[in-house]
C-alpha positions as protocol buffer text, in pm:
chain_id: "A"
residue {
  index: 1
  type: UNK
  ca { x: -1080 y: -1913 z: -59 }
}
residue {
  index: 2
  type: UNK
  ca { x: -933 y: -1575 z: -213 }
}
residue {
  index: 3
  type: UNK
  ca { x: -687 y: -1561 z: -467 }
}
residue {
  index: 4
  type: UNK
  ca { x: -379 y: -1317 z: -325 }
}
residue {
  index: 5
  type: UNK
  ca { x: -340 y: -1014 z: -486 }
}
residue {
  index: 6
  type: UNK
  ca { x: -44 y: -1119 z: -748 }
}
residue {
  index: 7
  type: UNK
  ca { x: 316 y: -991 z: -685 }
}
residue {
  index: 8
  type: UNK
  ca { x: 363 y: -674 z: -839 }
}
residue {
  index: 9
  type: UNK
  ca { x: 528 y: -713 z: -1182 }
}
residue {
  index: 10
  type: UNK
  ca { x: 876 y: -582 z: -1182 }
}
residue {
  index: 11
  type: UNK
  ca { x: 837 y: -272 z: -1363 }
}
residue {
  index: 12
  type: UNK
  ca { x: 533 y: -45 z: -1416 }
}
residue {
  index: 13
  type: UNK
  ca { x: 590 y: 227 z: -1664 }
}
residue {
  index: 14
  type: UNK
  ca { x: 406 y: 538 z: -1678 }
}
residue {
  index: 15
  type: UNK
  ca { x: 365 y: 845 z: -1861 }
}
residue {
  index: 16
  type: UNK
  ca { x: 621 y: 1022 z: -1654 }
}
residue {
  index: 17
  type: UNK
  ca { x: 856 y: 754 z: -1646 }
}
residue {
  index: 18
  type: UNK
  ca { x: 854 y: 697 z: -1992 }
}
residue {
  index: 19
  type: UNK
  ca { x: 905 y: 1087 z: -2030 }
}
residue {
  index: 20
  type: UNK
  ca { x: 1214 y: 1109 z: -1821 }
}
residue {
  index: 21
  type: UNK
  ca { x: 1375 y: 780 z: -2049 }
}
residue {
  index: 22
  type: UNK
  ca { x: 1387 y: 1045 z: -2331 }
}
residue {
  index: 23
  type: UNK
  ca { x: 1608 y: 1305 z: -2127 }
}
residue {
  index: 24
  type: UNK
  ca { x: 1983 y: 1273 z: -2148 }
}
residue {
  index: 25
  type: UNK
  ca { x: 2024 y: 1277 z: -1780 }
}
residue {
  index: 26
  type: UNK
  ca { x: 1863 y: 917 z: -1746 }
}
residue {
  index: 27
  type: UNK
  ca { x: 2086 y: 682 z: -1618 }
}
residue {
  index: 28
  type: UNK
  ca { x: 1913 y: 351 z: -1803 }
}
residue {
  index: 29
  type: UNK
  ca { x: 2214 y: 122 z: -1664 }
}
residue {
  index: 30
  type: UNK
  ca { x: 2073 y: 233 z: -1313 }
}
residue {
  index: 31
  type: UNK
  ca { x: 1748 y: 158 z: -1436 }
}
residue {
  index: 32
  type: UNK
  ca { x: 1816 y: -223 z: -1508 }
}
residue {
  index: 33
  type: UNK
  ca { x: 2028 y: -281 z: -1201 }
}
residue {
  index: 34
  type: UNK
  ca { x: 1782 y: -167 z: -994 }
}
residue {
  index: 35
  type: UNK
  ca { x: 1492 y: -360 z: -1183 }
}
residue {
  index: 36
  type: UNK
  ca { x: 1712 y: -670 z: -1138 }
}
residue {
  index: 37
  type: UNK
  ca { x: 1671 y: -605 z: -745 }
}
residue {
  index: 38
  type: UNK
  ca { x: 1273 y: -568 z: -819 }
}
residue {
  index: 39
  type: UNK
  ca { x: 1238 y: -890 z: -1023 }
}
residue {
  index: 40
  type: UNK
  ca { x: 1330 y: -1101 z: -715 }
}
residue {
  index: 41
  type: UNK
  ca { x: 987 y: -1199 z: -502 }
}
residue {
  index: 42
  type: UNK
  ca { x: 807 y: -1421 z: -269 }
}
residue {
  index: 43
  type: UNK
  ca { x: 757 y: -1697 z: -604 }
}
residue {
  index: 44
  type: UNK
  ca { x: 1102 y: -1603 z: -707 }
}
residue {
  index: 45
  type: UNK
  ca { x: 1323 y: -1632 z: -400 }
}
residue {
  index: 46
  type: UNK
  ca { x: 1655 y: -1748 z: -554 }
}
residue {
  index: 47
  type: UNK
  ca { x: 1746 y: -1760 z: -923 }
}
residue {
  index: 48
  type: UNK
  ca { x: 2043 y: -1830 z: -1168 }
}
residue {
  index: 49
  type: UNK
  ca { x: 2140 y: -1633 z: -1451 }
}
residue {
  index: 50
  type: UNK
  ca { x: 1860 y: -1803 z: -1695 }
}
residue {
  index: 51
  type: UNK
  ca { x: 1608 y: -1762 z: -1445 }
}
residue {
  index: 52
  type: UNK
  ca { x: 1719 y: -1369 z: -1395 }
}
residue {
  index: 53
  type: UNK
  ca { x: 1695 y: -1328 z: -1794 }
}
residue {
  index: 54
  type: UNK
  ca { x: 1364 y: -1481 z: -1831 }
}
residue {
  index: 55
  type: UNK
  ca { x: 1232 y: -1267 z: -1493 }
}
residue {
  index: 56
  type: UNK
  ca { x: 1393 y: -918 z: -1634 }
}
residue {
  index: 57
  type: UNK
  ca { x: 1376 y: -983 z: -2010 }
}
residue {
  index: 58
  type: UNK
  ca { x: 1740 y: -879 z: -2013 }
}
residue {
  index: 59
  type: UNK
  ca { x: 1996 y: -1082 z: -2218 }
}
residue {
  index: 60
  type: UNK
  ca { x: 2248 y: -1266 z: -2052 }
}
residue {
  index: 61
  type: UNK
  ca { x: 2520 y: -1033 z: -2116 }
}
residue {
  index: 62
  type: UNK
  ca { x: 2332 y: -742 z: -1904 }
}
residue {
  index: 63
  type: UNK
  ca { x: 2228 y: -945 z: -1629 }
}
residue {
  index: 64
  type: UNK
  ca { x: 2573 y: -1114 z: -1589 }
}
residue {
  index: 65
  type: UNK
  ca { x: 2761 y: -769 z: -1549 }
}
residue {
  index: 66
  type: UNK
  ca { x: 2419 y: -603 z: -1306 }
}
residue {
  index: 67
  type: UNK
  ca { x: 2406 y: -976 z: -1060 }
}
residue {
  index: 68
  type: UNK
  ca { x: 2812 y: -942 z: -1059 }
}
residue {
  index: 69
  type: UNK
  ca { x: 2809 y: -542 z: -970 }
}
residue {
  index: 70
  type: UNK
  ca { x: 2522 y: -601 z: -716 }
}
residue {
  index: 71
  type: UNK
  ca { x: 2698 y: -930 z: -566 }
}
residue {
  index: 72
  type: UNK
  ca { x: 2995 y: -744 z: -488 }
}
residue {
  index: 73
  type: UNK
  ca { x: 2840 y: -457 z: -358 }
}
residue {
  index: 74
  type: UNK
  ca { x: 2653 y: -657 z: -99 }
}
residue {
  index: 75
  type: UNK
  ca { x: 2295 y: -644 z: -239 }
}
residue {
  index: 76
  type: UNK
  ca { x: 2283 y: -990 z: -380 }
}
residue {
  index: 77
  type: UNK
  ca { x: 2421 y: -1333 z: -207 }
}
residue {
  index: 78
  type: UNK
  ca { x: 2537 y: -1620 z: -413 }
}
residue {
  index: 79
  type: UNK
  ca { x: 2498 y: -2015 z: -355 }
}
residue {
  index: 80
  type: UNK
  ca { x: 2823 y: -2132 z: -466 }
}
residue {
  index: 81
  type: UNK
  ca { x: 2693 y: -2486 z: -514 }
}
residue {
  index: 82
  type: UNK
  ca { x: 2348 y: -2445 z: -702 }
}
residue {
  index: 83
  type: UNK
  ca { x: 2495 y: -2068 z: -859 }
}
residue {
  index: 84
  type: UNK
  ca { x: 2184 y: -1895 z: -776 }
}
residue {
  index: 85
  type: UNK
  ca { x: 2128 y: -1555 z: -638 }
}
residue {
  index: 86
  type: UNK
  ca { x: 1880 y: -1451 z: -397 }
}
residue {
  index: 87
  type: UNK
  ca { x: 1853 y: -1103 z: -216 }
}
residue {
  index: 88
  type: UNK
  ca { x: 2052 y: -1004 z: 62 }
}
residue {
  index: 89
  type: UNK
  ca { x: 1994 y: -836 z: 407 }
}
residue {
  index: 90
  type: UNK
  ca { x: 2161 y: -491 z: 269 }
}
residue {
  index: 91
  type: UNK
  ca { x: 1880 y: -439 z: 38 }
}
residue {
  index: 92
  type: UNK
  ca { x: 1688 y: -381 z: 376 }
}
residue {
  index: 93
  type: UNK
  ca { x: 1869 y: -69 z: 416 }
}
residue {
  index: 94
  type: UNK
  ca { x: 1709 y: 68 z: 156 }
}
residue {
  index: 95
  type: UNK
  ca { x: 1345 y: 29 z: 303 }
}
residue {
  index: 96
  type: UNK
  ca { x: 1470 y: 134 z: 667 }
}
residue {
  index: 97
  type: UNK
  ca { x: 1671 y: 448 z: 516 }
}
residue {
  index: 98
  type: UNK
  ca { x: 1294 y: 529 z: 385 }
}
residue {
  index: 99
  type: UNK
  ca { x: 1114 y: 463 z: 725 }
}
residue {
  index: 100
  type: UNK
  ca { x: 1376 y: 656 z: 901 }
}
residue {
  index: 101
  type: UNK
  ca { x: 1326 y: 937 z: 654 }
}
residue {
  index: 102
  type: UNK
  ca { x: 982 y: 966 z: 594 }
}
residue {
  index: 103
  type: UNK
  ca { x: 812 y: 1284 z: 739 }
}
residue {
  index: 104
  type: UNK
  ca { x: 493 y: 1135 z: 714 }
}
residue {
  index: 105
  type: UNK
  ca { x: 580 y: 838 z: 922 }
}
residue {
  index: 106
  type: UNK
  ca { x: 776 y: 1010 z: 1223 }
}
residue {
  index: 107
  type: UNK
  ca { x: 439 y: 1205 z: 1308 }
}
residue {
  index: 108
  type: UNK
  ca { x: 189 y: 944 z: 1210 }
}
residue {
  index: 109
  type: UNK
  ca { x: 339 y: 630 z: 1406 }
}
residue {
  index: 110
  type: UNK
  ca { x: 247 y: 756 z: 1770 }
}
residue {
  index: 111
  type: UNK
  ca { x: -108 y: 853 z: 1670 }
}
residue {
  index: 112
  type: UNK
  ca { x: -134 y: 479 z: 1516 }
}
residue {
  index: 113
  type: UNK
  ca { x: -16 y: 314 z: 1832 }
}
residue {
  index: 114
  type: UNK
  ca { x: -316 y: 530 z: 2039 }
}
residue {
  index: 115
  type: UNK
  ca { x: -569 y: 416 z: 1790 }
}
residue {
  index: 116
  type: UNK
  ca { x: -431 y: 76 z: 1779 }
}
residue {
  index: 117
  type: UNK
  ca { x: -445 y: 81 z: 2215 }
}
residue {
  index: 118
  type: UNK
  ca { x: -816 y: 235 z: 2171 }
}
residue {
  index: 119
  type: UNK
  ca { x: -951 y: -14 z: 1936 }
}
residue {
  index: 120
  type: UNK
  ca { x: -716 y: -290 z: 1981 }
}
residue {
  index: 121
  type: UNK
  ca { x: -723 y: -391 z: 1592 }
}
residue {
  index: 122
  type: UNK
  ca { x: -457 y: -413 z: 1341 }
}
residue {
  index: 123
  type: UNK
  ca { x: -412 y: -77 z: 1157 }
}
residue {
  index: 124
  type: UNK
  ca { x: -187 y: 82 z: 859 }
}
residue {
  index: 125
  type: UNK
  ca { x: -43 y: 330 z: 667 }
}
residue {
  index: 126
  type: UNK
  ca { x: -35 y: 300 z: 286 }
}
residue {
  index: 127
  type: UNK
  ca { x: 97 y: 538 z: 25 }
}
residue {
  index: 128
  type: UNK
  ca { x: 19 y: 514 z: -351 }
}
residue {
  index: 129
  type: UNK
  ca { x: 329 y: 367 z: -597 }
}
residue {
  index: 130
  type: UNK
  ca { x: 152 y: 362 z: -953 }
}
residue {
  index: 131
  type: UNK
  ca { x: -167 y: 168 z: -939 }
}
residue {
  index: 132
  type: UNK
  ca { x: -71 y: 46 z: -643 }
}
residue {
  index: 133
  type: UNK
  ca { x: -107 y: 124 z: -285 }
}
residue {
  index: 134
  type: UNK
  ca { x: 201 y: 10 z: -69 }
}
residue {
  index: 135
  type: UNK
  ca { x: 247 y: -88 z: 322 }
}
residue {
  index: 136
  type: UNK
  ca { x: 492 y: 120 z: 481 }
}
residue {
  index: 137
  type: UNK
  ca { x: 334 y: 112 z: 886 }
}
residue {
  index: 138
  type: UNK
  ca { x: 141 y: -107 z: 1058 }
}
residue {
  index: 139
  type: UNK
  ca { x: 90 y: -201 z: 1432 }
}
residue {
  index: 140
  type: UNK
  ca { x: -91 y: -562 z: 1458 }
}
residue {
  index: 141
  type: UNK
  ca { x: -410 y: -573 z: 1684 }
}
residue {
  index: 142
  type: UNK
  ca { x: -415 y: -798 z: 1971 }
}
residue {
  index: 143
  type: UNK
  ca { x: -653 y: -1074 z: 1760 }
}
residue {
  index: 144
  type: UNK
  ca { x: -501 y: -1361 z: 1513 }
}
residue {
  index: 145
  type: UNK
  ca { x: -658 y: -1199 z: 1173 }
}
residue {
  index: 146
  type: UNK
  ca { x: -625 y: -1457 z: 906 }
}
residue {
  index: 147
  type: UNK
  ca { x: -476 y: -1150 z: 624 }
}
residue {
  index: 148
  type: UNK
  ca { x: -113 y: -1195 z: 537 }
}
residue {
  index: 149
  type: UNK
  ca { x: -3 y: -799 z: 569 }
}
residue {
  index: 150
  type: UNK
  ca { x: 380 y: -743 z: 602 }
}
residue {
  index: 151
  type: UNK
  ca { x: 561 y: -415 z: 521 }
}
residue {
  index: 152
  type: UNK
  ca { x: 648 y: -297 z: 188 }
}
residue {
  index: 153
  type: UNK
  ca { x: 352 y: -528 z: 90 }
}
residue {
  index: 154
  type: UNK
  ca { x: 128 y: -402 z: -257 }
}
residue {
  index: 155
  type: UNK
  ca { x: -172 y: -427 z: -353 }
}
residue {
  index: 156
  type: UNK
  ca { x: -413 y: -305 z: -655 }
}
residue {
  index: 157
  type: UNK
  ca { x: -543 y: 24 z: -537 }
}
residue {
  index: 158
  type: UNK
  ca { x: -908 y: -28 z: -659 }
}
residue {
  index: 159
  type: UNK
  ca { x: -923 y: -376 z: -471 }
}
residue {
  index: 160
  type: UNK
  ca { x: -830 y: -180 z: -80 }
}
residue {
  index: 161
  type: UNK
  ca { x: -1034 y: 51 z: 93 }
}
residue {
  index: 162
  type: UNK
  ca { x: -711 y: 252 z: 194 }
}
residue {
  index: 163
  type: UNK
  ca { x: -677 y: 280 z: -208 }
}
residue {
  index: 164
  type: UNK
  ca { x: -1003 y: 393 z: -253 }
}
residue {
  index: 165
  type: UNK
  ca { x: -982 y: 641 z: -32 }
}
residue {
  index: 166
  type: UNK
  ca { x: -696 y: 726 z: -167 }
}
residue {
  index: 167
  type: UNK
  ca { x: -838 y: 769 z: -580 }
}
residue {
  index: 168
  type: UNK
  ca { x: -1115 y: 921 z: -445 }
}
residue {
  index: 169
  type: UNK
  ca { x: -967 y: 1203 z: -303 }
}
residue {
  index: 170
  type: UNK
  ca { x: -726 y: 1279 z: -611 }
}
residue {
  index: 171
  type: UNK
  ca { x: -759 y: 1568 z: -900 }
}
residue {
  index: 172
  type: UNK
  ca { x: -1030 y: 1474 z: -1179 }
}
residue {
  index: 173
  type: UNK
  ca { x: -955 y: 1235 z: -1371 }
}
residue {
  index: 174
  type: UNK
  ca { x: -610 y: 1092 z: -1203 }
}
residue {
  index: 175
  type: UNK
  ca { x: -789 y: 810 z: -1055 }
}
residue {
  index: 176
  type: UNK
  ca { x: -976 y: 686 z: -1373 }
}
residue {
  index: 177
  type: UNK
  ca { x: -642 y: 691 z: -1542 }
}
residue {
  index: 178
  type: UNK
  ca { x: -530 y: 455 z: -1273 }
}
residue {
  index: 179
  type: UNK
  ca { x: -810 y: 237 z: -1291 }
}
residue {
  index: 180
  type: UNK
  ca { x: -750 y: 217 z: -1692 }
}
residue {
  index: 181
  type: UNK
  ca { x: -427 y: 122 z: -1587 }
}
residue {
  index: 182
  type: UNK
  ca { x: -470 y: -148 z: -1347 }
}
residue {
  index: 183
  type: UNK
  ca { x: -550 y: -519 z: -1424 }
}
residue {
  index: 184
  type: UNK
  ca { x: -923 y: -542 z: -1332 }
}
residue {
  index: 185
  type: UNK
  ca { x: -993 y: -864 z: -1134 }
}
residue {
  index: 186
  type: UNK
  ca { x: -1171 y: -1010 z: -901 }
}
residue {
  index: 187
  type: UNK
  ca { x: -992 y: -1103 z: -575 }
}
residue {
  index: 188
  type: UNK
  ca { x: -1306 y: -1227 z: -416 }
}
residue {
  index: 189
  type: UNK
  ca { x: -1650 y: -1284 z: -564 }
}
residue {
  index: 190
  type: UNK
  ca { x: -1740 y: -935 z: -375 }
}
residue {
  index: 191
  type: UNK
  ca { x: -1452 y: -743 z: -537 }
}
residue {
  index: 192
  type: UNK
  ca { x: -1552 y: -456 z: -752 }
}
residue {
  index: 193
  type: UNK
  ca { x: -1384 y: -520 z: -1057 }
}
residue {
  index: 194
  type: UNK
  ca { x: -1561 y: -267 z: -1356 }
}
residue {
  index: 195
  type: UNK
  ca { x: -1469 y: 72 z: -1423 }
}
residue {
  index: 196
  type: UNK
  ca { x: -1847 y: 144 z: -1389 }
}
residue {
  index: 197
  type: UNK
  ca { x: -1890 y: 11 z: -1086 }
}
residue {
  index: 198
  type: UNK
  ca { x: -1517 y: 156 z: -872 }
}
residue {
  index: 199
  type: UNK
  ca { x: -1623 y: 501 z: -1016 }
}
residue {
  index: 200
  type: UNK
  ca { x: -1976 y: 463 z: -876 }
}
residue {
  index: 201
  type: UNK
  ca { x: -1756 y: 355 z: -548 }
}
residue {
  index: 202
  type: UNK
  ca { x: -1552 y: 630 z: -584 }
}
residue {
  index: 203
  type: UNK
  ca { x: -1829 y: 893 z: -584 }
}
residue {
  index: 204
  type: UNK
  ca { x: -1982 y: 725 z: -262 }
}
residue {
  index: 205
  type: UNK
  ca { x: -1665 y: 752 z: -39 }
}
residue {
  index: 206
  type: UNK
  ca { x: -1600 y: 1078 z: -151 }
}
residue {
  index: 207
  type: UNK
  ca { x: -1962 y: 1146 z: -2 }
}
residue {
  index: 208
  type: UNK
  ca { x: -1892 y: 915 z: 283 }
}
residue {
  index: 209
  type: UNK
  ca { x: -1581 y: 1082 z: 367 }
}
residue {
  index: 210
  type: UNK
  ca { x: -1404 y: 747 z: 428 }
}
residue {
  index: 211
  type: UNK
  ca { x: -1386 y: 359 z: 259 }
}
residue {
  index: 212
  type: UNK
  ca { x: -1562 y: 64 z: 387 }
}
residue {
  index: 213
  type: UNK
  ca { x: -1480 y: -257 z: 162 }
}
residue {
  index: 214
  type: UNK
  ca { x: -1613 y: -595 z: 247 }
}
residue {
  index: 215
  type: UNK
  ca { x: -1381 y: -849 z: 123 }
}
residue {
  index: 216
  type: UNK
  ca { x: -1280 y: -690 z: -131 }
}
residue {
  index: 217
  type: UNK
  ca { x: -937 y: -787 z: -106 }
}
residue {
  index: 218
  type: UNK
  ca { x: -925 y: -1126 z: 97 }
}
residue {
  index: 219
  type: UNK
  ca { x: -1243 y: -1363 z: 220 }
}
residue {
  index: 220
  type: UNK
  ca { x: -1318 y: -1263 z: 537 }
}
residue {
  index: 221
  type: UNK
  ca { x: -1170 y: -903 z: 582 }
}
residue {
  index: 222
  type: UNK
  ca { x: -1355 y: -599 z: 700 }
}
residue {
  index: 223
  type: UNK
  ca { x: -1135 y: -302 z: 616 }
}
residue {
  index: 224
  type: UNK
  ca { x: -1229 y: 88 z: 689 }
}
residue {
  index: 225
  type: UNK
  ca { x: -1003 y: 360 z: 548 }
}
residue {
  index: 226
  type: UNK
  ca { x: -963 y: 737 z: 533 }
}
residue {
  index: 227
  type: UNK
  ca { x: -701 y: 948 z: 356 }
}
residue {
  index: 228
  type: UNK
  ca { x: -469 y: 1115 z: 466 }
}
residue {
  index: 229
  type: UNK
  ca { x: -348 y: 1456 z: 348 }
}
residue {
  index: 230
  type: UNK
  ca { x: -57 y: 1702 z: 284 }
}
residue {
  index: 231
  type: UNK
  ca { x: -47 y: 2100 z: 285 }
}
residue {
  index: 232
  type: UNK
  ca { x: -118 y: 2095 z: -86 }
}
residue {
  index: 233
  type: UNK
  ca { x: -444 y: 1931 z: -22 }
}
residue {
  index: 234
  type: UNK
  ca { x: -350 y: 1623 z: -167 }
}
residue {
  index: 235
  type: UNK
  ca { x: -427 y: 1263 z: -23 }
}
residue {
  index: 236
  type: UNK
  ca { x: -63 y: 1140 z: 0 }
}
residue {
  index: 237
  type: UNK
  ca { x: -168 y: 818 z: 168 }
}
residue {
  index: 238
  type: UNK
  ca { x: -445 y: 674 z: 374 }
}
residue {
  index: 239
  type: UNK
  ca { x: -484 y: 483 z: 727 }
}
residue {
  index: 240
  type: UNK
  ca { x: -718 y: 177 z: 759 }
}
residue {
  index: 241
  type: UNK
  ca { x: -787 y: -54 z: 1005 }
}
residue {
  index: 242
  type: UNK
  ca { x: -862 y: -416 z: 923 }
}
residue {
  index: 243
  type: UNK
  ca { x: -1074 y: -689 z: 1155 }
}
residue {
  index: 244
  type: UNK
  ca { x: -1242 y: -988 z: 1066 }
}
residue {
  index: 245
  type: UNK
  ca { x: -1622 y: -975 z: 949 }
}
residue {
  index: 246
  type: UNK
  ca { x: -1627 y: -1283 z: 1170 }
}
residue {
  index: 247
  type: UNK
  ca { x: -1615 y: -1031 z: 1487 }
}
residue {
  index: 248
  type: UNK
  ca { x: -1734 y: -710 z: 1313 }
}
residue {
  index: 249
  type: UNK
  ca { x: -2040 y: -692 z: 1131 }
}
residue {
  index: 250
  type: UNK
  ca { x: -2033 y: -321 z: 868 }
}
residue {
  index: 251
  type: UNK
  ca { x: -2302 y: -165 z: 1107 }
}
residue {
  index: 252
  type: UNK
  ca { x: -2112 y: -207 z: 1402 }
}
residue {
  index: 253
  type: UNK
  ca { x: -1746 y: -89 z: 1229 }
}
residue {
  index: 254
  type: UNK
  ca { x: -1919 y: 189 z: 1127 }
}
residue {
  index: 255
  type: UNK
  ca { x: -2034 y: 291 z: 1419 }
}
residue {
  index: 256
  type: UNK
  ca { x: -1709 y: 203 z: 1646 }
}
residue {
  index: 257
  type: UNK
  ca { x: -1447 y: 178 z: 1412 }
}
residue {
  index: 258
  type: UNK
  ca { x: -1510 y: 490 z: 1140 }
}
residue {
  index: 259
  type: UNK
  ca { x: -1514 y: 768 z: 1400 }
}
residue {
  index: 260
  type: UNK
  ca { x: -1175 y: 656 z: 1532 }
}
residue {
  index: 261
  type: UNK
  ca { x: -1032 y: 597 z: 1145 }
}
residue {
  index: 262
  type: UNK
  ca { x: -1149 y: 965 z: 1085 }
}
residue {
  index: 263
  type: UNK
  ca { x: -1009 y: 1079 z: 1355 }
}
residue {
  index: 264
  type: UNK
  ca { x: -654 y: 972 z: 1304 }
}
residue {
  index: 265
  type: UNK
  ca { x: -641 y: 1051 z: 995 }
}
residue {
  index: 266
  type: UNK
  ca { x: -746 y: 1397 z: 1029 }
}
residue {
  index: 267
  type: UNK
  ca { x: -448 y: 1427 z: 1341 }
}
residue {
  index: 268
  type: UNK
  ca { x: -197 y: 1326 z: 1123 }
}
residue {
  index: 269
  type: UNK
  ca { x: -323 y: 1585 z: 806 }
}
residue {
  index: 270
  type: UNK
  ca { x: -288 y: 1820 z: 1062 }
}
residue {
  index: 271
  type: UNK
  ca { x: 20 y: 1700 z: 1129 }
}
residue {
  index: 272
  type: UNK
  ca { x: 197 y: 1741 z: 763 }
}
residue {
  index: 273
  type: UNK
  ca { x: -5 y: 2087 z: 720 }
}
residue {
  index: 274
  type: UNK
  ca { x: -311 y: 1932 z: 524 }
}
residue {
  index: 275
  type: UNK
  ca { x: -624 y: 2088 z: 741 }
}
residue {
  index: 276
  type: UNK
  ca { x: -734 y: 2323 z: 472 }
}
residue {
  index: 277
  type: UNK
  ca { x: -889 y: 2035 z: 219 }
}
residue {
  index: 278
  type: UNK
  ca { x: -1285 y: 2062 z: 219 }
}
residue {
  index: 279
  type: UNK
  ca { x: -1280 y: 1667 z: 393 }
}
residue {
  index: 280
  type: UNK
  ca { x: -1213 y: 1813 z: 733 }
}
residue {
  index: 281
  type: UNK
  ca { x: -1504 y: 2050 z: 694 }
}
residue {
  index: 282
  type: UNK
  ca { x: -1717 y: 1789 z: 564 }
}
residue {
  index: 283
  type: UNK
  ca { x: -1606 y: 1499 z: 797 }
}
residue {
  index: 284
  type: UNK
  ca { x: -1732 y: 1645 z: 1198 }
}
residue {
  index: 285
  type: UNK
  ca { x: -1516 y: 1568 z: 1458 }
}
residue {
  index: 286
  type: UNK
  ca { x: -1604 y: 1232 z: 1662 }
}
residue {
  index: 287
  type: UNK
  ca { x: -1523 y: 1149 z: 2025 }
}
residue {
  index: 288
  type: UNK
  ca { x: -1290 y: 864 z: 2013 }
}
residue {
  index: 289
  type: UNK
  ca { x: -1360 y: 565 z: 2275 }
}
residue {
  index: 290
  type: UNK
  ca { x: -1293 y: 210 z: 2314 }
}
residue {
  index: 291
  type: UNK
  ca { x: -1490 y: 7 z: 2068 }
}
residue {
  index: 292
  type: UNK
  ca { x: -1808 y: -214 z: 2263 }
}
residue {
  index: 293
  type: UNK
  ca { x: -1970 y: 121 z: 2374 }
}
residue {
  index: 294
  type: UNK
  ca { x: -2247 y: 218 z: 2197 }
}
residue {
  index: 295
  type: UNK
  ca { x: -2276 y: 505 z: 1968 }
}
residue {
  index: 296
  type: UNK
  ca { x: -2495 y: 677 z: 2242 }
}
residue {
  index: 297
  type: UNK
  ca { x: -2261 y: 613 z: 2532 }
}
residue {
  index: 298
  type: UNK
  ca { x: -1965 y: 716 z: 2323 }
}
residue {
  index: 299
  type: UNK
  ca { x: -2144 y: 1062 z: 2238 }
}
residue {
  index: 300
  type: UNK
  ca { x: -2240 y: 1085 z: 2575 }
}
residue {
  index: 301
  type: UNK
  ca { x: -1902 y: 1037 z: 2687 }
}
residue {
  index: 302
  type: UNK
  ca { x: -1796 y: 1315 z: 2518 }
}
């Protein structure tokens, strides 16, 4: 069995982050109330004040005047009988306010439902948050696939495919700084889990033009990825699609499923302006069919 990626911890500084806490128009009350939102998870469903201190590393004063502020405001329910908090449904406006609002999104979730009725195969969209890459779209195949994947859902960049082909597409040097930042472990006994060894990766889908990763992630999961990019040329997210190795070995994905992944991905670059990056030049443009054809019949298709 594979160990699940662990929940995200409930802050992740960075350089810039840290930079803004040193201008005088940070707001660091904001800051802890909405870190007090964060610290709640799938291990830490409902929690008293203690448990909130413990979780946040607040004292008690702070966290008794943010749970009190964000219980009135509707964000946080309270169980009058155990005194425990747990999220509320209003924090869900938050996330659909974002899906709603996301340019990205609007343009890229009609070209994933065509893939997904081509290939029939569970595919998303992730974005990169820190040193992590984030689920914000995916349409579910027709097939039971054993791999937990819900929306908002994160996961260590360098342990995806639609991370990797994320990193590998950034400026020089901005995804070893992530990997230096990340917690290197092994999800699986295939996961690449060395500096060494995701840079070699790195520098072999950047040649590829897309990720393949093997359960890298989760025991049993096939995953194929390619990025996705903006009019500045930069890989703002990726797509994937993820099957079971159990139905697809990596010869026959990458003959069925990569042309379709590429594909996609380079209609919705298009899409947000991003056809000038060298990829599109390097990656030639496939005939997309329904996966079970050969790659002769598909090219002959065409």
């Amino acid at each position: 069995m594979s160990s699940k990626p662990a929940a995200p911890t409930w802050r992740e500084d960075d350089e810039e982050t840290n930079k803004a806490r040193e201008s005088s128009l940070f707001v660091g009350s904001l800051e802890k109330g909405l870190q007090i939102l964060r610290v709640f998870d799938r291990e830490r469903r409902n929690m008293g004040l203690s448990e909130i201190v413990t979780a946040s590393g607040f004292d008690k004063s702070s966290v008794q005047r943010f749970t009190f502020t964000l219980h009135a405001l509707g964000f946080l329910r309270k169980d009058e009988a155990t005194r425990k908090y747990a999220l509320s449904p209003r924090v869900l406006e938050l996330g659909f306010a974002y899906l709603q609002t996301d340019k990205l999104l609007e343009y890229a979730m009609p070209l994933l439902y065509e893939a997904n009725r081509v290939c029939g195969e569970s595919l998303n969209i992730t974005e990169l948050l820190g040193s992590e890459v984030v689920y914000v779209a995916r349409v579910p195949g027709r097939f039971v696939i054993s791999v937990d994947i819900f929306l908002g859902m994160r996961v260590p960049a360098y342990a995806c495919a639609p991370g990797r082909a994320i990193l590998a597409f950034l400026e020089d040097g901005a995804a070893a700084t992530i990997i230096d930042r990340s917690n290197l472990r092994k999800f699986t006994p295939k996961t690449i889990a060395s500096r060494t060894g995701l840079l070699r990766e790195l520098k072999k889908i950047r040649g590829l033009g897309y990720a393949i990763a093997d359960e890298q992630c989760y025991s049993g999961e096939l995953s194929i990825a390619a990025p996705i990019f903006n009019g500045q040329n930069q890989p703002i997210g990726a797509l994937n699609v993820s099957v079971p190795n159990s139905r697809w070995s990596t010869e026959r994905a990458e003959q069925e499923l990569v042309p379709l992944v590429i594909d996609t991905a380079r209609a919705v670059s298009q899409a947000q302006g991003g056809a000038g990056h060298p990829w599109f030049h390097q990656m030639p443009a496939a005939p997309v069919s329904a996966p079970g054809k050969s790659a002769k019949a598909r090219a002959g298709s065409g």
